[in-house]
PDB file of C-alpha atoms in Angstrom:
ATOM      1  CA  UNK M1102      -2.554  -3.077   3.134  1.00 97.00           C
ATOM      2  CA  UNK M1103      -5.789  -4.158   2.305  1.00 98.00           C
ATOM      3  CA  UNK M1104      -7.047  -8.050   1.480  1.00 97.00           C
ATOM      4  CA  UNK M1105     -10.062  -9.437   0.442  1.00 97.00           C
ATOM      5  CA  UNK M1106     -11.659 -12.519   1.822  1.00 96.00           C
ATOM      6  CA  UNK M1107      -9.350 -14.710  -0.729  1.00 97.00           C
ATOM      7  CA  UNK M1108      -6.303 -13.106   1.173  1.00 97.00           C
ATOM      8  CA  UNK M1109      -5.355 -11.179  -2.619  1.00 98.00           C
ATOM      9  CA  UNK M1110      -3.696  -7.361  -1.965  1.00 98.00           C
ATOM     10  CA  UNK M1111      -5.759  -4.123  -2.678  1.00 98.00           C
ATOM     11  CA  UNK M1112      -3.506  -2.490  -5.269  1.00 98.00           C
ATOM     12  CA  UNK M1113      -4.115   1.005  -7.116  1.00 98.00           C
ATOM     13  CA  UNK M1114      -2.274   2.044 -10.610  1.00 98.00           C
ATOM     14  CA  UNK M1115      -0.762   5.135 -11.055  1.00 97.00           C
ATOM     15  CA  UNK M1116      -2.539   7.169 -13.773  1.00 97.00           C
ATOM     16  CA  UNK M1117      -0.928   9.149 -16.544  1.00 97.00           C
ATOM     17  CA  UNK M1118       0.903  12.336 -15.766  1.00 95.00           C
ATOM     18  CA  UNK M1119       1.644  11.088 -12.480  1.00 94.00           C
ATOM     19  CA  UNK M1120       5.128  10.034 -10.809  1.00 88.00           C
ATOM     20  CA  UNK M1121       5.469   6.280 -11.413  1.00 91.00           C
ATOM     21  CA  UNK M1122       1.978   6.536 -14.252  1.00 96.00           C
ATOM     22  CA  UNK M1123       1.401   2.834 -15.083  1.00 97.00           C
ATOM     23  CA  UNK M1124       2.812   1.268 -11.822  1.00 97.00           C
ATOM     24  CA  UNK M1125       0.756  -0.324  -9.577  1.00 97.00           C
ATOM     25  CA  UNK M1126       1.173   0.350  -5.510  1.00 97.00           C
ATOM     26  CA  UNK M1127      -0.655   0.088  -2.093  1.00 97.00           C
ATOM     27  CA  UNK M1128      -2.827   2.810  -1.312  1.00 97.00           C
ATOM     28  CA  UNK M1129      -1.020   5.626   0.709  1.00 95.00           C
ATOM     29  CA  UNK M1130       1.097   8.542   0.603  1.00 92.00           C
ATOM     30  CA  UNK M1131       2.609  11.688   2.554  1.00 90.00           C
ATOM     31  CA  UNK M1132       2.220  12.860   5.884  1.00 92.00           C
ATOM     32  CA  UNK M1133       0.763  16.104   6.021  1.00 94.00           C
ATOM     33  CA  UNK M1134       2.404  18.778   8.499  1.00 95.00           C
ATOM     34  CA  UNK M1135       1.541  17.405  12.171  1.00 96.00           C
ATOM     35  CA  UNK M1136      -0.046  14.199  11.375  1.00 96.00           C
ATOM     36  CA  UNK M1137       0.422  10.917  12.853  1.00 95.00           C
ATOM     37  CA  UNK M1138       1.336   7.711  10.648  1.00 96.00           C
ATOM     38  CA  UNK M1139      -2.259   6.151  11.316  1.00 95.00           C
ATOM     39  CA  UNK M1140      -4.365   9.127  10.624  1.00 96.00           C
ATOM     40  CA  UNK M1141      -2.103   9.602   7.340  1.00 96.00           C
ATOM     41  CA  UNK M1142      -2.816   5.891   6.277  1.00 97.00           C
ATOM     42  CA  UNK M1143      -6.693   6.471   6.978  1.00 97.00           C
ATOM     43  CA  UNK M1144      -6.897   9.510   5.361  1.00 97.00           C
ATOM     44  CA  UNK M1145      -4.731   8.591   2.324  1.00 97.00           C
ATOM     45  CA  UNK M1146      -6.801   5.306   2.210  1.00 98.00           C
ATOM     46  CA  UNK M1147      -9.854   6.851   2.243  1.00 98.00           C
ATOM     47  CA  UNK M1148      -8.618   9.970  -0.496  1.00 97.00           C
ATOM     48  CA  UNK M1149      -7.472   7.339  -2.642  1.00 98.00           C
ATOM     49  CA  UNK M1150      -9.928   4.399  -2.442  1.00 98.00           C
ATOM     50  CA  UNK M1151     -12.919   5.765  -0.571  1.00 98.00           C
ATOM     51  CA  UNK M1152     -12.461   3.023   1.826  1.00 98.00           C
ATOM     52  CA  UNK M1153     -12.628   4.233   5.837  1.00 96.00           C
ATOM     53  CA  UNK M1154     -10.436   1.840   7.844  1.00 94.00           C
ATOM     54  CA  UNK M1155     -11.626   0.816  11.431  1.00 86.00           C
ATOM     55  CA  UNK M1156      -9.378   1.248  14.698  1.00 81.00           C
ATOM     56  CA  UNK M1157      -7.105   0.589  15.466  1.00 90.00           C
ATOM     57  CA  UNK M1158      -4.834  -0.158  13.221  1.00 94.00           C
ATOM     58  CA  UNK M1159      -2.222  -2.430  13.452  1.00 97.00           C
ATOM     59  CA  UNK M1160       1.700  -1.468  12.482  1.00 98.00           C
ATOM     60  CA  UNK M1161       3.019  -4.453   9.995  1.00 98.00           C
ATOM     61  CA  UNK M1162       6.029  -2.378   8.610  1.00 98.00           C
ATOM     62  CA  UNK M1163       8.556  -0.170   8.483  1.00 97.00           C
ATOM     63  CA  UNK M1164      11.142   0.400   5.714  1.00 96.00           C
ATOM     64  CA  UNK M1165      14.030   2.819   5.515  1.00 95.00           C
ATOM     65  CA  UNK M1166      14.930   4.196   2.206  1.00 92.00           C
ATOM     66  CA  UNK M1167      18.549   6.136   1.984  1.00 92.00           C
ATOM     67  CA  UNK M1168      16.841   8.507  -0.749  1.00 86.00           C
ATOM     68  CA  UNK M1169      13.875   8.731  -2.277  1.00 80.00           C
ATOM     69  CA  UNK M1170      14.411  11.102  -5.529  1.00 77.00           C
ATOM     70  CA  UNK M1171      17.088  13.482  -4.138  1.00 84.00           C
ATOM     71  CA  UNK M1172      14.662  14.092  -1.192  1.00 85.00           C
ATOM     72  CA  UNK M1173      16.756  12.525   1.500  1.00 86.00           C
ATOM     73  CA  UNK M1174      15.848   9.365   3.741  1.00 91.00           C
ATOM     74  CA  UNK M1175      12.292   8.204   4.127  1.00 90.00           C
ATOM     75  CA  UNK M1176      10.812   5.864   6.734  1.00 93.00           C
ATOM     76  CA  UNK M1177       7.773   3.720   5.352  1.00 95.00           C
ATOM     77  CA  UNK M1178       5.041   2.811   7.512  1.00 97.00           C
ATOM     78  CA  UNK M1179       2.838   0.417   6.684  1.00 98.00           C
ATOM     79  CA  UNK M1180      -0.480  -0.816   8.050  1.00 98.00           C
ATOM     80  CA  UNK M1181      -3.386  -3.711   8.470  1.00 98.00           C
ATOM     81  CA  UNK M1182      -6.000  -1.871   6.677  1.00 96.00           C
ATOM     82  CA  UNK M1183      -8.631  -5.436   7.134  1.00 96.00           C
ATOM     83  CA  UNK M1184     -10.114  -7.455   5.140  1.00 96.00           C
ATOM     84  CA  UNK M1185     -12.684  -5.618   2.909  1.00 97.00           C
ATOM     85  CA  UNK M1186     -16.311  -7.281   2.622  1.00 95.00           C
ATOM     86  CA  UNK M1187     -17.069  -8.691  -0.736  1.00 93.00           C
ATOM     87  CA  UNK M1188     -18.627  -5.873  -2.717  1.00 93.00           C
ATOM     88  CA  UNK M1189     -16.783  -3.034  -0.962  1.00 96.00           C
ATOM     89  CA  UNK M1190     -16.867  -0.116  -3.447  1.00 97.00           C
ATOM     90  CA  UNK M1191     -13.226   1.185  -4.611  1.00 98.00           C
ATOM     91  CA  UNK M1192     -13.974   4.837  -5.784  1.00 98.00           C
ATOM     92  CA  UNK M1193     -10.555   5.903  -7.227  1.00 98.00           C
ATOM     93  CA  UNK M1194      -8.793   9.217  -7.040  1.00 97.00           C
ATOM     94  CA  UNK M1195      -7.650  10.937  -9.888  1.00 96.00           C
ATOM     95  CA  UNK M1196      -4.348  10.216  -9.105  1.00 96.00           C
ATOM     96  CA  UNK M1197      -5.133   6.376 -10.181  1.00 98.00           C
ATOM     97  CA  UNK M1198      -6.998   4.815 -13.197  1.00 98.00           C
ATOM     98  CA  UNK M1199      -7.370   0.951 -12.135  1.00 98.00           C
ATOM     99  CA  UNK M1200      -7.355  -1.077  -9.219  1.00 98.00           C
ATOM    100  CA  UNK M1201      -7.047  -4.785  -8.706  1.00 98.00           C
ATOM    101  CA  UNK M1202      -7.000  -7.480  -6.251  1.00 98.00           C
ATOM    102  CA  UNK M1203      -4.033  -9.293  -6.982  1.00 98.00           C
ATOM    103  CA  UNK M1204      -2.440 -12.776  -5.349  1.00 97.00           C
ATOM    104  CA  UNK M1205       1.027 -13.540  -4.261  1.00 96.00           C
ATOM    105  CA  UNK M1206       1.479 -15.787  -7.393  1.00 96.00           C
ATOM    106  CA  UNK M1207       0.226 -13.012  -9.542  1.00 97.00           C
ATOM    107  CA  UNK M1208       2.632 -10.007  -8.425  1.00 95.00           C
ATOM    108  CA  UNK M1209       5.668 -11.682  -9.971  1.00 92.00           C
ATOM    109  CA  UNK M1210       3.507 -10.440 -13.667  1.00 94.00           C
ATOM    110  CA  UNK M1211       2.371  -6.940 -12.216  1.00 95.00           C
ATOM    111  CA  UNK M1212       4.358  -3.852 -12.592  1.00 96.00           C
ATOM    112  CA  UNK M1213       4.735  -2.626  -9.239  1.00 95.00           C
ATOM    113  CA  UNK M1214       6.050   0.934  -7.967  1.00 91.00           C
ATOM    114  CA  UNK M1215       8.712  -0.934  -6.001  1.00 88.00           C
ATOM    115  CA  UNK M1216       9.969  -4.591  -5.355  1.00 90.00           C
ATOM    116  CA  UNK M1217       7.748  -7.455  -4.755  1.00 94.00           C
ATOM    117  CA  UNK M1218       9.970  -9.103  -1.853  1.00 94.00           C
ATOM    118  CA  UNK M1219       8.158  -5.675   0.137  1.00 96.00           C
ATOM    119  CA  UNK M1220       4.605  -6.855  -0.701  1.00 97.00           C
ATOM    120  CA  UNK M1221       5.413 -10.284   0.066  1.00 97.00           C
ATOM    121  CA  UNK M1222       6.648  -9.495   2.722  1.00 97.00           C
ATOM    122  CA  UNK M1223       4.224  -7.303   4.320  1.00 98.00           C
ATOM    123  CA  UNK M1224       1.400  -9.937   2.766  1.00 98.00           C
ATOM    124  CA  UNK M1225       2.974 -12.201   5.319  1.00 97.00           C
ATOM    125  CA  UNK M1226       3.181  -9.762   8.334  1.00 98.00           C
ATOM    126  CA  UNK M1227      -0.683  -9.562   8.049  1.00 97.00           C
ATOM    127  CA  UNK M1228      -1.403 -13.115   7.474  1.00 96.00           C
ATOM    128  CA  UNK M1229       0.940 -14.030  10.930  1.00 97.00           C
ATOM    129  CA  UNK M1230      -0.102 -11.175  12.653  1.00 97.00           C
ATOM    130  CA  UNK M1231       3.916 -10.130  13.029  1.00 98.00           C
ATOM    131  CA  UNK M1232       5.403  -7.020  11.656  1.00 98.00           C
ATOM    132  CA  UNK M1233       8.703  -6.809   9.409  1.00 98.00           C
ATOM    133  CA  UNK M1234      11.549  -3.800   9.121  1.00 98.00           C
ATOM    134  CA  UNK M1235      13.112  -3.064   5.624  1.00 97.00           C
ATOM    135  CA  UNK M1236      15.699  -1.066   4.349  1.00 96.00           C
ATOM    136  CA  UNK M1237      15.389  -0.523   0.792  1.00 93.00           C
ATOM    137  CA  UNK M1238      12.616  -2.433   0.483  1.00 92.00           C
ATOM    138  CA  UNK M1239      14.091  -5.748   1.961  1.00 93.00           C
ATOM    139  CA  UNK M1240      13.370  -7.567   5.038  1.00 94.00           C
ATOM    140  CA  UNK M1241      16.264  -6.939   7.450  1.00 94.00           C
TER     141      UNK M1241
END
């Protein structure tokens, strides 16, 4: 998760001819084969928004999903990317077409990927500097 200086969440929309086209979603994706969580989240970061997060970085969730497309169970990780400086170029990958910076009071109107209680509450694990677990999306 990434916030500029007015505390608003870094989000990234799906483009066409991709799974969940027209959605909008943190930066991140898929391990690859013997990678770590945090090198996954920079690199993904970087491929996605050519944005290179410092160290460390700091664990702010985890959420278990039962399935995830007939794929089996997924764990979520999710991390304090910062605070980006105002100006910080977003260079998109062609995976997405538009990227925002988008409050808390403004998520309720955005079509997200996946439920807005998870931003919210991850929004809050970096503002308190605390860390939440999920299942399904949900705070547990």
């Amino acid at each position: 998760m990434l916030l500029d200086s007015q505390g608003r969440i870094l989000l990234v929309r799906y483009a066409a001819g991709q799974p969940n086209a027209g959605d909008w979603w943190l930066p991140g994706g898929m391990l690859d084969h013997g990678e770590d969580p945090c090198a996954a989240a920079r690199r993904e970061t970087y491929e996605e928004t050519g944005v290179e997060l410092g160290s460390p970085l700091r664990l702010i969730g985890l959420d278990h999903r039962v399935d995830v497309c007939g794929t089996g169970p997924v764990l979520d990780c999710f991390f304090d990317g910062g605070t980006l400086a105002e100006g910080t170029p977003i260079r998109l990958s062609p995976e997405h077409d538009q990227y925002a910076f988008v409050s808390l009071e403004e998520l309720q109107d955005v079509q997200t990927a996946a439920d807005v209680r998870t931003l919210t509450a991850l929004h809050a694990a970096v503002t308190s500097g605390t860390a939440v677990c999920m299942s399904e999306g949900e705070p547990v």
